Coordinates of N, CA and C in Angstrom, one line a residue:
M1 N -197.5 -180.1 -46.4 CA -197.9 -179.1 -45.4 C -199.1 -179.6 -44.6
F2 N -199.2 -179.1 -43.5 CA -200.4 -179.4 -42.6 C -200.9 -178.1 -42.0
S3 N -202.1 -178.1 -41.6 CA -202.7 -177.0 -40.9 C -203.4 -177.4 -39.7
V4 N -203.5 -176.6 -38.7 CA -204.1 -176.8 -37.4 C -205.2 -175.8 -37.2
N5 N -206.4 -176.1 -36.9 CA -207.4 -175.2 -36.5 C -207.7 -175.3 -35.0
S6 N -207.7 -174.2 -34.4 CA -207.9 -174.2 -32.9 C -208.7 -173.0 -32.5
D7 N -209.5 -173.2 -31.5 CA -210.3 -172.1 -30.9 C -209.6 -171.5 -29.7
T8 N -208.3 -171.8 -29.5 CA -207.5 -171.3 -28.4 C -207.3 -169.8 -28.5
I9 N -207.5 -169.1 -27.4 CA -207.3 -167.7 -27.3 C -206.1 -167.4 -26.4
V10 N -205.1 -166.7 -26.9 CA -203.9 -166.4 -26.1 C -204.1 -165.1 -25.4
G11 N -203.8 -165.1 -24.1 CA -204.0 -164.0 -23.2 C -202.9 -162.9 -23.5
Q12 N -202.9 -161.9 -22.7 CA -202.0 -160.8 -22.8 C -200.6 -161.2 -22.4
V13 N -199.6 -160.8 -23.1 CA -198.2 -161.1 -22.8 C -197.4 -159.8 -22.4
G14 N -196.7 -159.9 -21.3 CA -195.9 -158.7 -20.9 C -194.4 -159.1 -20.8
V15 N -193.5 -158.1 -21.2 CA -192.1 -158.3 -21.1 C -191.5 -157.1 -20.4
A16 N -190.5 -157.4 -19.6 CA -189.7 -156.4 -18.9 C -188.3 -156.7 -19.0
T17 N -187.5 -155.7 -19.4 CA -186.0 -155.9 -19.5 C -185.3 -154.9 -18.7
S18 N -184.0 -155.1 -18.5 CA -183.2 -154.2 -17.7 C -181.8 -154.2 -18.3
D19 N -181.0 -153.2 -18.0 CA -179.6 -153.1 -18.3 C -178.8 -153.1 -17.1
N20 N -177.7 -153.8 -17.1 CA -176.7 -153.8 -16.0 C -177.3 -154.2 -14.7
G21 N -178.0 -155.3 -14.7 CA -178.6 -155.8 -13.4 C -180.0 -156.4 -13.6
G22 N -180.5 -156.7 -12.4 CA -181.9 -157.3 -12.4 C -183.0 -156.2 -12.5
L23 N -184.2 -156.6 -12.4 CA -185.3 -155.7 -12.5 C -185.4 -154.9 -11.2
S24 N -185.9 -153.7 -11.3 CA -186.1 -152.8 -10.1 C -187.3 -153.3 -9.3
N25 N -187.3 -152.8 -8.1 CA -188.5 -153.1 -7.3 C -189.8 -152.7 -7.9
E26 N -189.8 -151.6 -8.6 CA -191.0 -151.1 -9.2 C -191.4 -152.0 -10.4
Q27 N -190.4 -152.5 -11.2 CA -190.7 -153.4 -12.3 C -191.3 -154.7 -11.8
I28 N -190.7 -155.2 -10.7 CA -191.2 -156.5 -10.2 C -192.6 -156.4 -9.6
S29 N -192.8 -155.3 -8.9 CA -194.2 -155.1 -8.3 C -195.2 -154.9 -9.4
E30 N -194.8 -154.2 -10.5 CA -195.7 -154.0 -11.6 C -196.0 -155.4 -12.3
L31 N -195.0 -156.2 -12.5 CA -195.2 -157.5 -13.1 C -196.1 -158.4 -12.2
A32 N -195.9 -158.4 -10.9 CA -196.7 -159.2 -10.0 C -198.1 -158.7 -10.0
T33 N -198.3 -157.4 -10.0 CA -199.7 -156.8 -9.9 C -200.5 -157.2 -11.2
S34 N -199.8 -157.2 -12.3 CA -200.5 -157.5 -13.6 C -200.8 -159.0 -13.6
K35 N -200.1 -159.9 -12.9 CA -200.4 -161.3 -12.8 C -201.5 -161.6 -11.8
I36 N -201.6 -160.7 -10.8 CA -202.6 -161.0 -9.8 C -204.0 -160.5 -10.2
L37 N -204.1 -159.4 -10.9 CA -205.4 -158.9 -11.3 C -205.3 -158.2 -12.7
S38 N -206.5 -158.2 -13.3 CA -206.6 -157.5 -14.6 C -207.9 -156.7 -14.6
I39 N -208.0 -155.6 -15.3 CA -209.1 -154.8 -15.4 C -209.7 -154.8 -16.7
S40 N -211.0 -155.1 -16.8 CA -211.7 -155.3 -18.1 C -211.9 -153.9 -18.7
E41 N -211.7 -153.8 -20.0 CA -211.9 -152.6 -20.8 C -213.4 -152.4 -20.9
N42 N -214.3 -153.4 -20.7 CA -215.7 -153.3 -20.9 C -216.4 -153.0 -19.6
A43 N -215.7 -152.9 -18.5 CA -216.3 -152.6 -17.2 C -216.9 -151.2 -17.2
P44 N -217.9 -150.9 -16.4 CA -218.4 -149.6 -16.2 C -217.4 -148.7 -15.6
E45 N -217.4 -147.4 -16.0 CA -216.3 -146.5 -15.5 C -216.1 -146.4 -14.0
P46 N -217.2 -146.4 -13.2 CA -216.9 -146.3 -11.7 C -216.2 -147.6 -11.2
I47 N -216.5 -148.7 -11.8 CA -215.9 -150.0 -11.4 C -214.4 -150.0 -11.8
K48 N -214.2 -149.5 -13.0 CA -212.8 -149.4 -13.5 C -212.0 -148.5 -12.7
Q49 N -212.5 -147.4 -12.2 CA -211.8 -146.5 -11.4 C -211.4 -147.1 -10.0
Q50 N -212.4 -147.8 -9.5 CA -212.1 -148.6 -8.2 C -211.1 -149.6 -8.4
A51 N -211.1 -150.3 -9.5 CA -210.2 -151.4 -9.8 C -208.8 -150.8 -10.0
H52 N -208.6 -149.7 -10.6 CA -207.3 -149.0 -10.8 C -206.8 -148.6 -9.4
L53 N -207.6 -148.1 -8.6 CA -207.2 -147.7 -7.2 C -206.7 -148.9 -6.4
F54 N -207.5 -150.0 -6.6 CA -207.1 -151.3 -5.9 C -205.8 -151.8 -6.4
A55 N -205.6 -151.7 -7.7 CA -204.3 -152.2 -8.4 C -203.2 -151.3 -7.8
D56 N -203.4 -150.0 -7.7 CA -202.3 -149.2 -7.1 C -202.0 -149.6 -5.7
N57 N -203.0 -149.9 -4.9 CA -202.8 -150.3 -3.5 C -202.0 -151.7 -3.5
V58 N -202.4 -152.6 -4.4 CA -201.7 -153.9 -4.4 C -200.2 -153.7 -4.9
R59 N -200.0 -152.8 -5.9 CA -198.7 -152.6 -6.4 C -197.8 -152.0 -5.3
N60 N -198.3 -151.0 -4.5 CA -197.6 -150.4 -3.5 C -197.3 -151.3 -2.3
L61 N -198.2 -152.2 -2.0 CA -198.0 -153.2 -1.0 C -196.9 -154.2 -1.4
L62 N -197.0 -154.6 -2.6 CA -195.9 -155.6 -3.1 C -194.6 -154.9 -3.1
Q63 N -194.5 -153.7 -3.6 CA -193.2 -152.9 -3.6 C -192.6 -152.8 -2.2
Y64 N -193.5 -152.5 -1.2 CA -193.0 -152.4 0.1 C -192.4 -153.7 0.6
Y65 N -193.0 -154.8 0.4 CA -192.5 -156.1 0.8 C -191.3 -156.6 0.0
I66 N -191.2 -156.2 -1.2 CA -190.1 -156.5 -2.1 C -188.8 -155.8 -1.5
E67 N -189.0 -154.5 -1.2 CA -188.0 -153.7 -0.6 C -187.5 -154.3 0.7
L68 N -188.5 -154.7 1.5 CA -188.1 -155.3 2.8 C -187.3 -156.6 2.6
A69 N -187.7 -157.4 1.6 CA -187.0 -158.6 1.4 C -185.6 -158.4 0.8
R70 N -185.4 -157.4 0.1 CA -184.1 -157.1 -0.5 C -183.2 -156.6 0.6

């Protein structure tokens, strides 16, 4: 046997599935938003609130353009 020691930290992993077809526009925009930005759990509350509002704006903008593309 062998062992490997590493200081590597694995980031967050997300999975989305669908039945009878591809992902919905909402699912795609949610996946893209989570890839574009992340919000720290350690951030001060006012900054977290602003970040969540910004994430909502990004998600809505992505969804709009995904719908236009389809």
